[in-house]
Every structure is written in C-alpha cells, then in structure tokens.
Amino acid sequence: MRPTELERADAIARDMAEPMDAADLAAILNRLDDFSPAAPLTPPGALIERLRGRLPAPSRQRFREDGLSASPLATTLQFMLAQVWLFRPVWWGATTVATLIGLALTKWVGATPGLLVPPLVAFSLAYSMREAGTPAWEVELSCPVRPYQVVLARALVVLGWMTVLGAIAGSILHFIDGWQIATLGDWLAGMLLFAGASLLGMVCTGPRLGAALVLAGWVALGIRAISSTAPLHLWVLPNTTAALLGAACLAGALLMAPRFGKSVHQEG
Amino acid sequence: MDIALTSVTKRFSGGVTALDRVSFTVTPGMFGLLGPNGAGKTTLMRILSTLLEPDQGSVAFGEIDLREDPQAVRRLIGYLPQELGFYRQLTGPEYLDLVAGMKGLSAREARPETARLLEQVNLAHQRKKRIGEYSGGMRRRLGIAQALLGDPQVIIVDEPTAGLDPEERLRFRNLLADLSAQRTILLSTHIVADVETTCERLAVLNRGHLLYAGPTEQLLEQADGQVWQLDLDAREFERVRHTLQIVSARRSGPDVSLRVIAGENPFGGAVRTEPTLEDGYLCLMQSAGAAIASAQEVGA
Amino acid sequence: MRLTFAALSCGYGRTPVLTDLSFTLRRGLWLITGPNGSGKSTLMRCAVGLLPPIAGRLLWDGADAYRLAERYRWHLGYAPQETGGSPDMPVRAYLHYLAALKGILPARRAARVNEVITIASLTEVADRPVPDLSGGLQQRMGLAQALLNDPDLLLLDEPAVSLDPEERVRFRQLLLDLSADRIVLTATNLPDELDGMASGIIRLSSGRAILTEA
C-alpha cells in the first residue's frame, strides 16, 4: 500500500475508535469507498504463471517410465511395421504400373513373365535404402534398433508386395491364357535372387552402385537370352537354386547391415 | 560508395511479399544486416548482386542505377553467398577464371588477380586439387577469393561465419575489417556479436519491412534501462523463471545469474546493466511486433 | 546417470581421430569445442553408438555402452549436425515414424509428437513435407526428434547454426531447462554463448580432449 493510503487507513481506524452515531458511521463508510485499493487487472494467465512456482509440482514423471514400450519383441515388431510408411505412394503406384507393363509385354510380345522382376526389385530396394549415408539414416540408427532389423523389415515390404503383384499377374495370365501357376516360381526365384544380389551389392558399395551392378547383370542375362536360340532358363540356375542363392545373399547383407552408409562419414 | 535503396519491393508467386518498400542507405565501411529467418535479407542481397530484379523501387550504387546498368554493378561487387554453387570438377584456379569471365574481366586481367588471391586465401599450394575434394574451410576461402575478384568496391557477405570455428571466425572478421577500410561491405549474419564488434551502422529487417537503419550504438539504446542483472538461488529461479524474459544465464554453483529484459526492476532486486546489441535487437523485435510501419532511417 | 569415457580412442577405420579420452559426464550442460576437423562430430558419433571404439570403452552408468547396443540407445536422443535424406513425408508423420523406432507406445505417440512440435516451435509447419523445409527448420526438427523419448542423454551436434538471434535466445533457455535433469552434450562453434550455463567444456585439439569443469 502506498503511504497516502496507509495514512487514510490510519485516519479511518482512528475515527472508528471514537463513539459515533449512524450518520457518522455512514460518512466513514463513504470514505472507505475512496480508500479501497483497486484490484490490479492481471490477466488470469499471467497470474497463474506467477503462482505456478508456489503450486505443488507433480513429481517429475519421467515419460520413459510409462510412455515407452516394455517388451523388446513388441517394440521390434512395431518399428518394423512402421517401415511401411517409408514407402511413399509414388513407389506403390510405380511398381503396380511396372507389373502391368510386364503383363502387357508377356501377353502381346511373348516375353517371359518375370522379365521385369530384376529391375523392379533392384530399384525398390535402392528406394527403400535411399537414406543410407545421409544424416536421416544416422538419426534412425541412434534409435534403439539394430541396423539389420531395419533393412530386413524394408526388404520384407518389398518382397511381400512383389509377391502379391506376382500372384495377381500370374492369376491374370492364368485366367486369360491358361498359364500355369509354375510361372510364379520363376517370379519368386528371380525376385529372391536379385533381391539378395542387390542388397549385398548395396551394402558393399552403396545403394546406387549396388542397384546399377544388378541392372548390369540383368541386361547381360537378357542379351544372353535373346542371342541364344535354344530355350534356356531365365535365371541360368534352376528356380530352387536361384532362390536359395538369393536367400543366402540376403542373409549376408543383413549380417553386414551396419556397414550401410559407412563410406559417407566426414570429419567435423 | 553508398548504396541507396529506395522503396524496394519484391513479391514472389503465392502472394509472398519478400520486401515491402524498403528504403535505407548502405554507407562505406562495414554495414550490418540483421533479421529473423525469412525476413527478406537473402532476397535483398540477391537484388543487390543483380541476381533478382525488384518489382518496384530503385537501387543506386553511387551514381549507377541498378536497373539501367546491371553489368556495371556486377563489375563493382563481390558476392559471397551462404551456399556456393561450385563446380566440383574444376580446380581452384579454373573456377576463379570462370568467375572472372562472368564478371567481365579479360583473361589478361584475371591471371595475376587469380594468382594473388589464391595466395591471399592460402590456397595457392592446392592449385591442382579439384573443388570436390576441398574441405569446408577451403571452400569458404575459395568463396572469399571469388568475391574479391576484380577488386570490387562493394562486397556482400551472407552468413559468412556459420560453421567456422572460433579461430577461423576471428580471422575472417579481421579480413573483413581490413577490406572495409576502402570498401563498402554489407554483412548479413545471425551472430549479433559479429555485427556488434565490426559494424558502425546496421539495418534490421523483419517480414520484408525495415525496422531500423542507423548507427549500431543507437540500436543498443533501444534497450536502455530495460536490461537487468539478477542473481537468484536455484529455488527462486525455478519459481520465477516463467515470468521473466531471460536473455542469458550463468550458473555458479546452485545459484543462477540472469540477464533479463524488463520494463521495470523485476522483484526489486535486480541491477540495471548496459545493454548489448543483442538486447537492443530483442527489444526492437518485441516492440515491432505485428504493427509495422515504414521505419524512418536514423541520421548519420 | 553418468557417461564415462574410459581411455577411449575413436575414429573411422583403424586410425583414431581422438585418442585416450578419459572423463565422466553427469547431469548438466557439456560443451565440445575445437577447431573444425578436430573431431567434434566424431566424438558425438562415438557417444551415440555409431562408431565402435578403436580402443578403450564407453560406459553408461558403469555398463559398456557398445555391449548394451540398442539398450543403451533407449536413453539417448541425437541430432546430427547436417540435415538431409529425410523421406518425403509431413513433419508430423515423420516424427510419428521415429517415435515408433524409439519404442514409444502407440497410444502415447500422438501426444508426445505434439509436445515436441510445440517445444521446437514447429506448429506452423507440422503438415509440410520435411524436404521442403528450410535448413533452419530441419534443424529444429532434428531437435524435436531427439527429444521424443525424453532422453537422459541428449547429444546435439551444432544445433544452433541456422537459428536467428531470437531463436538463439529461446534455444539457450531450452538448453538451460533441459540440462537441469539430464546430460546434454553439445558440439558448438560458439562456446561464448553457452559457457556461462555449462557444467564443463571439452576442448579438442590435436587428437586429445581436455575437460575443464566449471
């Protein structure tokens, strides 16, 4: 209270100590009107902020205690599922279109089904690992994940989707032209073989170079198929062997997963 | 040489007004340019270095009008942008030759210049190396060299010390200070300390508007009487921190020593202190807020 | 809560960039400074668990961090110096994705993502694709993701480079708050800004590191 107000308060108190009648009391009460200090117009928000320090603070509940998953298996499954979000609509669309093109080529040009599998697989895997060597990859590796789990999850998305595409294409061919289900075997074998080769190439040399090497291999196979007259198997090896070889390369790439993007570190 | 900007306005597609009737004069010596991200500083510098044309308004370099004779302006200026679009396959000397050509220097004029500049920025012994193999520091030094080609009267520098370590920063500031003796240098930066120590005058942009243009000292004075040094123990600090506008803090043991901006003495226990340029800038940004009128330039 | 460097040597390949680092960090703000090329980012990467030590060990509360592998990373958040490589997703969606990687329960993700968006002042751009953001905004996003799991150990490599003066002041406040009850280790080229708040400074030079406590 400011000095003048204090004086006024004192004066009022003194006066009230005197014996008085109703008129005097009324006069004093009027003076009280002048005296009562006006409440400062503090906005409620500011007031709360000022009081916040005096309020009992909730015990600092660490988010980690109840916000983080307790089961490592559940966590792993969750983030592996989350990998699907890295595949943007452009990829789902492009792979579907490519499969339809392959279907058209098979139907009208007589190309082997599964012809387009290698580039589809190689590009898809390069796309899935496009972050390798960038700061975004470092950010992911700073999370409680193991590199091979991330790579495996993404490879599974690619392989799973391609299997679905293959099944659809195969069914269409079956219904239109009576193609046998065995053609799916070609598709799957090629897929595994080239997936393994791509990933292995990419982990050793980087996403783009790895995919490029695989494509070179595909082109070589294509030239061989076109230039030779005798019927021969598209993937050189029988389907089962090709598939197993592919799976082995895939396993190798997963073992080496931490090496992804290693070549791009700089000093700072 | 003075650079006089008069009512410079620039709009981009999408209705963004990058600069709105900006008028001020860049005087010889070191001139600072401050402002938040997106304030229009980079647009302004691109206009000055003839990379963009203003929609309205005019820019005069001494007697030369930017619109009428951009080529003459290009010969006058050296631009050190924040991101350098380098040609990774070229070596340092080759790149400098290229830029010299773009500035209109003949090959005969350029040769001795190139050699001298490479010496000056300490890249002469790396003449065979391709730019793609340069370290960050080397790229920056090459950037300085290209900005100095043709001995420009005006040098425009955009965020030059971002990413430099303290020693490199000091050396760069000294280099600019040396150069500014004979030239006009426009220094745009987020590091207020650099402007404080080297620039006599500065301008502040925000959202395309000019908030201030004039002596550095006077921007400091905007915060006069509003900067306080306050010592609190840890518990008091926790209680009141949200009510204060804290500029910086020092911890000494459990106690905290705060530098705050406030209209009046917070809690009655603070000591008034001399404002720094950072304080002045913050006060300016606060008071500018959303109400922005075209600012009057403060006299020389 | 302590991070101990025990005679640690780290680098890429076999040649160490830094040798024989020996110090312990507890709660507070710790700065790493040194000339460019002296190994600041190398040290950060080693502390994150991205670079296995060439010699010596990194200990978190006494346990070997590299042997703990992903269990060590539950406790940490990391924002690298560079930005880039982020997928073409909106900021919010990308933070959701990273929240999944950090093991945050699905039911809590949305709320936590909103919290870090607010802390890092990204509300206005939360629905824009990450690659479209300016360098400064991407750095703020890097900070946001590092805070997602409320880490005990926060590793920030040059976090303030693209921030304008006002943002710098806000960032200093944030660091002051954060360092009150966790270990914040930050590499910076502007030590003067922060050394008042720091519990100690680690200076790198010629492959060695010297910790000076405040």
Tab-separated table of C-alpha atoms in Angstrom, chain A:
chain	number	residue	atom	x	y	z
A	1	MET	CA	0.000	0.000	0.000
A	2	ARG	CA	1.256	3.434	-0.763
A	3	PRO	CA	1.976	5.957	2.015
A	4	THR	CA	-1.117	8.091	1.391
A	5	GLU	CA	-3.348	5.063	1.537
A	6	LEU	CA	-1.782	3.996	4.796
A	7	GLU	CA	-2.426	7.413	6.220
A	8	ARG	CA	-6.013	7.234	5.124
A	9	ALA	CA	-6.402	3.804	6.662
A	10	ASP	CA	-4.940	5.062	9.916
A	11	ALA	CA	-7.290	8.015	9.856
A	12	ILE	CA	-10.304	5.785	9.304
A	13	ALA	CA	-9.244	3.439	12.096
A	14	ARG	CA	-8.798	6.363	14.451
A	15	ASP	CA	-12.185	7.737	13.603
A	16	MET	CA	-13.864	4.393	14.078
A	17	ALA	CA	-12.372	4.106	17.524
A	18	GLU	CA	-14.467	7.144	18.553
A	19	PRO	CA	-18.043	6.625	19.677
A	20	MET	CA	-20.319	7.532	16.774
A	21	ASP	CA	-23.885	7.591	15.601
A	22	ALA	CA	-25.400	6.255	12.404
A	23	ALA	CA	-24.705	9.446	10.405
A	24	ASP	CA	-21.011	9.455	11.356
A	25	LEU	CA	-20.745	5.782	10.523
A	26	ALA	CA	-22.325	6.396	7.143
A	27	ALA	CA	-19.799	9.161	6.482
A	28	ILE	CA	-16.898	6.864	7.337
A	29	LEU	CA	-18.254	4.082	5.183
A	30	ASN	CA	-18.310	6.520	2.265
A	31	ARG	CA	-14.659	7.264	2.873
A	32	LEU	CA	-13.974	3.552	2.733
A	33	ASP	CA	-15.151	3.633	-0.848
A	34	ASP	CA	-12.384	6.042	-1.712
A	35	PHE	CA	-9.890	4.060	0.200
A	36	SER	CA	-10.342	0.510	-1.066
A	37	PRO	CA	-7.449	-0.214	-3.366
A	38	ALA	CA	-8.456	-1.312	-6.848
A	39	ALA	CA	-7.543	-4.874	-7.749
A	40	PRO	CA	-4.829	-4.874	-10.423
A	41	LEU	CA	-6.168	-6.096	-13.709
A	42	THR	CA	-3.830	-9.032	-14.069
A	43	PRO	CA	-4.857	-11.403	-16.799
A	44	PRO	CA	-5.536	-14.853	-15.396
A	45	GLY	CA	-2.822	-16.454	-17.459
A	46	ALA	CA	-0.105	-14.208	-16.096
A	47	LEU	CA	-1.427	-14.731	-12.622
A	48	ILE	CA	-1.232	-18.470	-12.959
A	49	GLU	CA	2.285	-18.194	-14.277
A	50	ARG	CA	3.314	-16.224	-11.222
A	51	LEU	CA	1.699	-18.708	-8.919
A	52	ARG	CA	2.985	-21.732	-10.730
A	53	GLY	CA	6.168	-21.805	-8.758
A	54	ARG	CA	4.226	-21.916	-5.500
A	55	LEU	CA	1.908	-24.689	-6.570
A	56	PRO	CA	2.938	-28.163	-5.526
A	57	ALA	CA	4.673	-29.537	-8.616
A	58	PRO	CA	3.739	-33.015	-9.793
A	59	SER	CA	6.612	-35.358	-9.263
A	60	ARG	CA	8.610	-35.249	-12.453
A	61	GLN	CA	7.052	-38.238	-14.067
A	62	ARG	CA	9.591	-39.498	-16.472
A	63	PHE	CA	7.871	-40.120	-19.740
A	64	ARG	CA	10.121	-43.072	-20.174
A	65	GLU	CA	8.549	-44.905	-17.305
A	66	ASP	CA	5.108	-45.169	-18.789
A	67	GLY	CA	5.437	-43.922	-22.330
A	68	LEU	CA	7.914	-46.414	-23.639
A	69	SER	CA	7.207	-49.957	-24.521
A	70	ALA	CA	8.426	-52.536	-22.036
A	71	SER	CA	8.616	-55.552	-24.290
A	72	PRO	CA	11.566	-55.648	-26.702
A	73	LEU	CA	9.712	-58.001	-29.013
A	74	ALA	CA	6.669	-55.763	-29.209
A	75	THR	CA	8.932	-52.781	-29.849
A	76	THR	CA	10.763	-54.540	-32.616
A	77	LEU	CA	7.551	-55.603	-34.296
A	78	GLN	CA	6.165	-52.101	-34.009
A	79	PHE	CA	9.050	-50.343	-35.634
A	80	MET	CA	9.389	-52.985	-38.290
A	81	LEU	CA	5.752	-52.447	-39.186
A	82	ALA	CA	6.358	-48.711	-39.187
A	83	GLN	CA	8.828	-49.164	-42.057
A	84	VAL	CA	5.834	-49.361	-44.380
A	85	TRP	CA	5.458	-45.604	-44.034
A	86	LEU	CA	8.774	-45.030	-45.702
A	87	PHE	CA	7.343	-46.327	-48.932
A	88	ARG	CA	5.545	-43.370	-50.348
A	89	PRO	CA	2.548	-43.557	-52.728
A	90	VAL	CA	4.867	-42.994	-55.659
A	91	TRP	CA	6.511	-46.355	-55.049
A	92	TRP	CA	3.311	-48.370	-54.680
A	93	GLY	CA	2.000	-46.774	-57.844
A	94	ALA	CA	5.165	-47.205	-59.875
A	95	THR	CA	5.583	-50.881	-59.021
A	96	THR	CA	1.983	-51.613	-59.916
A	97	VAL	CA	2.328	-49.841	-63.236
A	98	ALA	CA	5.577	-51.684	-63.957
A	99	THR	CA	3.879	-55.002	-63.281
A	100	LEU	CA	1.071	-54.110	-65.650
A	101	ILE	CA	3.617	-53.198	-68.299
A	102	GLY	CA	5.325	-56.524	-67.736
A	103	LEU	CA	1.949	-58.218	-68.067
A	104	ALA	CA	1.325	-56.447	-71.338
A	105	LEU	CA	4.749	-57.393	-72.631
A	106	THR	CA	4.126	-61.027	-71.748
A	107	LYS	CA	0.721	-61.082	-73.383
A	108	TRP	CA	1.460	-59.250	-76.567
A	109	VAL	CA	5.187	-59.596	-77.141
A	110	GLY	CA	5.627	-63.034	-75.709
A	111	ALA	CA	8.220	-62.001	-73.173
A	112	THR	CA	8.881	-64.275	-70.238
A	113	PRO	CA	6.861	-63.319	-67.199
A	114	GLY	CA	9.215	-62.186	-64.537
A	115	LEU	CA	11.285	-60.335	-67.090
A	116	LEU	CA	10.854	-57.104	-65.225
A	117	VAL	CA	11.446	-58.599	-61.804
A	118	PRO	CA	15.142	-57.730	-61.512
A	119	PRO	CA	14.853	-54.003	-62.202
A	120	LEU	CA	11.704	-53.775	-60.066
A	121	VAL	CA	13.461	-55.434	-57.168
A	122	ALA	CA	16.700	-53.541	-57.580
A	123	PHE	CA	15.012	-50.141	-57.816
A	124	SER	CA	12.663	-50.937	-54.963
A	125	LEU	CA	15.465	-51.947	-52.651
A	126	ALA	CA	17.553	-48.937	-53.641
A	127	TYR	CA	14.477	-46.823	-52.947
A	128	SER	CA	13.972	-48.455	-49.560
A	129	MET	CA	17.567	-47.768	-48.564
A	130	ARG	CA	17.735	-44.324	-50.124
A	131	GLU	CA	18.576	-42.762	-46.786
A	132	ALA	CA	21.766	-44.756	-46.321
A	133	GLY	CA	24.713	-42.445	-45.827
A	134	THR	CA	22.576	-39.438	-45.031
A	135	PRO	CA	22.007	-37.753	-41.670
A	136	ALA	CA	18.481	-39.210	-41.612
A	137	TRP	CA	19.988	-42.703	-41.503
A	138	GLU	CA	22.185	-41.685	-38.586
A	139	VAL	CA	19.091	-40.466	-36.790
A	140	GLU	CA	17.428	-43.837	-37.292
A	141	LEU	CA	20.494	-45.694	-36.101
A	142	SER	CA	20.533	-43.571	-32.965
A	143	CYS	CA	17.226	-45.184	-32.029
A	144	PRO	CA	17.065	-48.452	-30.090
A	145	VAL	CA	17.039	-50.517	-33.292
A	146	ARG	CA	19.582	-52.815	-34.861
A	147	PRO	CA	20.517	-51.994	-38.437
A	148	TYR	CA	19.748	-55.463	-39.747
A	149	GLN	CA	16.197	-55.228	-38.370
A	150	VAL	CA	15.551	-52.049	-40.292
A	151	VAL	CA	16.996	-53.462	-43.506
A	152	LEU	CA	15.136	-56.735	-43.064
A	153	ALA	CA	11.824	-55.005	-42.427
A	154	ARG	CA	12.173	-52.919	-45.559
A	155	ALA	CA	13.270	-55.897	-47.633
A	156	LEU	CA	10.225	-57.784	-46.412
A	157	VAL	CA	7.934	-54.963	-47.500
A	158	VAL	CA	9.487	-55.059	-50.950
A	159	LEU	CA	9.424	-58.841	-51.247
A	160	GLY	CA	5.933	-59.091	-49.807
A	161	TRP	CA	4.488	-56.528	-52.179
A	162	MET	CA	6.264	-58.022	-55.147
A	163	THR	CA	4.926	-61.457	-54.289
A	164	VAL	CA	1.437	-60.016	-54.209
A	165	LEU	CA	1.994	-58.327	-57.568
A	166	GLY	CA	3.373	-61.560	-58.962
A	167	ALA	CA	0.390	-63.525	-57.702
A	168	ILE	CA	-2.007	-61.040	-59.272
A	169	ALA	CA	-0.143	-61.014	-62.560
A	170	GLY	CA	0.069	-64.783	-62.546
A	171	SER	CA	-3.641	-65.139	-61.853
A	172	ILE	CA	-4.493	-62.775	-64.684
A	173	LEU	CA	-2.311	-64.744	-67.077
A	174	HIS	CA	-3.828	-67.963	-65.811
A	175	PHE	CA	-7.364	-66.808	-66.448
A	176	ILE	CA	-6.660	-65.176	-69.783
A	177	ASP	CA	-4.225	-67.570	-71.351
A	178	GLY	CA	-4.245	-70.591	-69.095
A	179	TRP	CA	-0.728	-70.022	-67.844
A	180	GLN	CA	0.356	-72.410	-65.167
A	181	ILE	CA	0.953	-71.490	-61.575
A	182	ALA	CA	4.505	-72.659	-62.085
A	183	THR	CA	5.279	-69.302	-63.683
A	184	LEU	CA	5.002	-67.834	-60.227
A	185	GLY	CA	8.007	-69.915	-59.356
A	186	ASP	CA	10.033	-68.032	-61.941
A	187	TRP	CA	8.858	-64.790	-60.465
A	188	LEU	CA	9.698	-65.734	-56.890
A	189	ALA	CA	13.065	-67.227	-57.727
A	190	GLY	CA	14.103	-64.196	-59.739
A	191	MET	CA	12.862	-61.946	-57.002
A	192	LEU	CA	14.871	-63.644	-54.282
A	193	LEU	CA	17.987	-63.975	-56.374
A	194	PHE	CA	18.077	-60.369	-57.417
A	195	ALA	CA	16.956	-59.078	-54.031
A	196	GLY	CA	19.849	-60.855	-52.399
A	197	ALA	CA	22.297	-59.704	-55.029
A	198	SER	CA	21.045	-56.098	-54.841
A	199	LEU	CA	21.228	-55.848	-51.091
A	200	LEU	CA	24.631	-57.436	-50.963
A	201	GLY	CA	25.845	-55.094	-53.670
A	202	MET	CA	24.331	-52.100	-51.921
A	203	VAL	CA	25.780	-52.844	-48.524
A	204	CYS	CA	29.202	-53.196	-50.076
A	205	THR	CA	29.137	-50.311	-52.500
A	206	GLY	CA	26.190	-48.059	-51.687
A	207	PRO	CA	22.557	-48.023	-52.882
A	208	ARG	CA	23.058	-46.585	-56.324
A	209	LEU	CA	26.118	-48.530	-57.347
A	210	GLY	CA	24.681	-51.743	-55.992
A	211	ALA	CA	21.468	-51.314	-57.951
A	212	ALA	CA	23.452	-50.404	-61.045
A	213	LEU	CA	25.534	-53.561	-60.819
A	214	VAL	CA	22.432	-55.672	-60.520
A	215	LEU	CA	20.870	-53.993	-63.502
A	216	ALA	CA	24.010	-54.641	-65.494
A	217	GLY	CA	23.671	-58.291	-64.582
A	218	TRP	CA	20.059	-58.281	-65.715
A	219	VAL	CA	20.923	-56.735	-69.038
A	220	ALA	CA	23.631	-59.353	-69.515
A	221	LEU	CA	21.120	-62.112	-68.839
A	222	GLY	CA	18.725	-60.511	-71.265
A	223	ILE	CA	21.308	-60.351	-74.033
A	224	ARG	CA	22.189	-63.965	-73.419
A	225	ALA	CA	18.529	-64.969	-73.584
A	226	ILE	CA	17.907	-63.084	-76.793
A	227	SER	CA	21.065	-64.135	-78.585
A	228	SER	CA	20.823	-67.842	-77.871
A	229	THR	CA	18.381	-69.957	-79.854
A	230	ALA	CA	17.907	-72.913	-77.526
A	231	PRO	CA	15.320	-72.494	-74.781
A	232	LEU	CA	17.079	-71.884	-71.531
A	233	HIS	CA	16.250	-70.871	-68.035
A	234	LEU	CA	15.966	-67.151	-67.488
A	235	TRP	CA	17.983	-67.057	-64.305
A	236	VAL	CA	20.648	-69.504	-65.529
A	237	LEU	CA	20.155	-71.685	-62.470
A	238	PRO	CA	17.093	-73.776	-61.666
A	239	ASN	CA	14.480	-71.923	-59.653
A	240	THR	CA	15.170	-73.550	-56.320
A	241	THR	CA	18.899	-72.981	-56.524
A	242	ALA	CA	18.391	-69.391	-57.567
A	243	ALA	CA	16.034	-68.811	-54.666
A	244	LEU	CA	18.429	-70.342	-52.163
A	245	LEU	CA	21.353	-68.370	-53.513
A	246	GLY	CA	19.294	-65.211	-53.257
A	247	ALA	CA	18.321	-66.010	-49.690
A	248	ALA	CA	21.951	-66.624	-48.787
A	249	CYS	CA	22.996	-63.257	-50.248
A	250	LEU	CA	20.159	-61.626	-48.335
A	251	ALA	CA	21.371	-63.168	-45.095
A	252	GLY	CA	24.879	-61.985	-45.843
A	253	ALA	CA	23.676	-58.464	-46.477
A	254	LEU	CA	21.777	-58.454	-43.191
A	255	LEU	CA	24.847	-59.579	-41.323
A	256	MET	CA	26.723	-56.654	-42.793
A	257	ALA	CA	23.853	-54.190	-42.282
A	258	PRO	CA	25.771	-51.816	-40.001
A	259	ARG	CA	28.031	-51.068	-42.933
A	260	PHE	CA	25.274	-49.287	-44.813
A	261	GLY	CA	26.298	-45.721	-45.436
A	262	LYS	CA	29.652	-46.104	-43.719
A	263	SER	CA	31.538	-44.691	-46.652
A	264	VAL	CA	29.991	-41.267	-46.387
A	265	HIS	CA	31.207	-40.107	-42.999
A	266	GLN	CA	33.123	-36.894	-42.912
A	267	GLU	CA	35.190	-35.353	-40.196
A	268	GLY	CA	33.857	-32.368	-38.395
